[in-house]
Amino acid sequence: MTNIDDRTSVGINPVAEILEALMRKHRLNQTDLAHRSGVSQPGINRILKERSKAKQPRRETLEKIAAVLGVTPDQLAGHEPIPARMLNRGVVPVLAWEDLLPDSSSRPGQRGWLACPVEHSDETFALPVLGDAMTGLDGYREGEILFIDPAVPPAHGRDVVVLNGTTALFRRLVVTPEGRFLTTLNPAWPTPIIQLPDEAVFCGTVIFSGRMR
């Protein structure tokens, strides 16, 4: 008996089943997927209904849909295996800090998958803590995994990841009448507080890291 652990074998999943599983993962209905991919809703509906047919969608159609769902056209077509974790709704991609930088398009978009134990949006991703700027009371350990949700608005007292030019920062947001500031949790950090630059971009808010945040 063959035991398939975390990968789907080539040829087992027809396009319709793979597509349906990925749509569940990303919480997309046919209309949503049509809007994002540029493939018509009737076209997507036709693919989902053709479970018992050998006919494959056109390559151009596969490419458009695959780009939205985070897989390759060959994975969507069942020609290449898909890690089963990519089909589970509760898992999120693990990124490296350099993946957040503006010139990261040539690097891998994810380094693995982890289950997020709390409610989160489809934009959520995971990052490891680097350095000791955020150690201390109510703080974090280096290597601890952060679950970061870009859909959660940054608010006073929340821990956030911010892109400032070519630098990605993990800090606590402090909002005062004088402005918005980023602070460390390590009191010995050389620059424990900086004013949030106007051009800074919020990458997301920490929602979990071993406990609710």
PDB file of N, CA and C in Angstrom, residues 97-109:
ATOM      1  N   TRP A  97      13.037  37.635   5.313  1.00  0.00           N
ATOM      2  CA  TRP A  97      12.924  39.086   5.399  1.00  0.00           C
ATOM      3  C   TRP A  97      13.259  39.767   4.077  1.00  0.00           C
ATOM      4  N   GLU A  98      14.216  39.201   3.344  1.00  0.00           N
ATOM      5  CA  GLU A  98      14.583  39.829   2.068  1.00  0.00           C
ATOM      6  C   GLU A  98      13.468  39.746   1.030  1.00  0.00           C
ATOM      7  N   ASP A  99      12.512  38.821   1.244  1.00  0.00           N
ATOM      8  CA  ASP A  99      11.394  38.719   0.304  1.00  0.00           C
ATOM      9  C   ASP A  99      10.470  39.935   0.373  1.00  0.00           C
ATOM     10  N   LEU A 100      10.579  40.714   1.445  1.00  0.00           N
ATOM     11  CA  LEU A 100       9.732  41.893   1.592  1.00  0.00           C
ATOM     12  C   LEU A 100      10.281  43.106   0.845  1.00  0.00           C
ATOM     13  N   LEU A 101      11.532  43.035   0.441  1.00  0.00           N
ATOM     14  CA  LEU A 101      12.184  44.199  -0.157  1.00  0.00           C
ATOM     15  C   LEU A 101      11.716  44.431  -1.586  1.00  0.00           C
ATOM     16  N   PRO A 102      11.809  45.677  -2.053  1.00  0.00           N
ATOM     17  CA  PRO A 102      11.297  46.019  -3.387  1.00  0.00           C
ATOM     18  C   PRO A 102      11.911  45.219  -4.520  1.00  0.00           C
ATOM     19  N   ASP A 103      13.169  44.768  -4.377  1.00  0.00           N
ATOM     20  CA  ASP A 103      13.826  44.044  -5.466  1.00  0.00           C
ATOM     21  C   ASP A 103      13.745  42.540  -5.287  1.00  0.00           C
ATOM     22  N   SER A 104      12.727  42.070  -4.554  1.00  0.00           N
ATOM     23  CA  SER A 104      12.639  40.645  -4.217  1.00  0.00           C
ATOM     24  C   SER A 104      11.934  39.808  -5.284  1.00  0.00           C
ATOM     25  N   SER A 105      11.501  40.424  -6.388  1.00  0.00           N
ATOM     26  CA  SER A 105      10.704  39.691  -7.384  1.00  0.00           C
ATOM     27  C   SER A 105      11.477  38.541  -8.017  1.00  0.00           C
ATOM     28  N   SER A 106      12.805  38.631  -8.020  1.00  0.00           N
ATOM     29  CA  SER A 106      13.599  37.568  -8.630  1.00  0.00           C
ATOM     30  C   SER A 106      13.898  36.433  -7.666  1.00  0.00           C
ATOM     31  N   ARG A 107      13.488  36.600  -6.391  1.00  0.00           N
ATOM     32  CA  ARG A 107      13.742  35.569  -5.403  1.00  0.00           C
ATOM     33  C   ARG A 107      12.480  34.755  -5.135  1.00  0.00           C
ATOM     34  N   PRO A 108      12.630  33.583  -4.492  1.00  0.00           N
ATOM     35  CA  PRO A 108      11.448  32.763  -4.217  1.00  0.00           C
ATOM     36  C   PRO A 108      10.430  33.519  -3.388  1.00  0.00           C
ATOM     37  N   GLY A 109       9.134  33.317  -3.680  1.00  0.00           N
ATOM     38  CA  GLY A 109       8.081  34.012  -2.966  1.00  0.00           C
ATOM     39  C   GLY A 109       7.724  33.370  -1.639  1.00  0.00           C
TER      40      GLY A 109
END
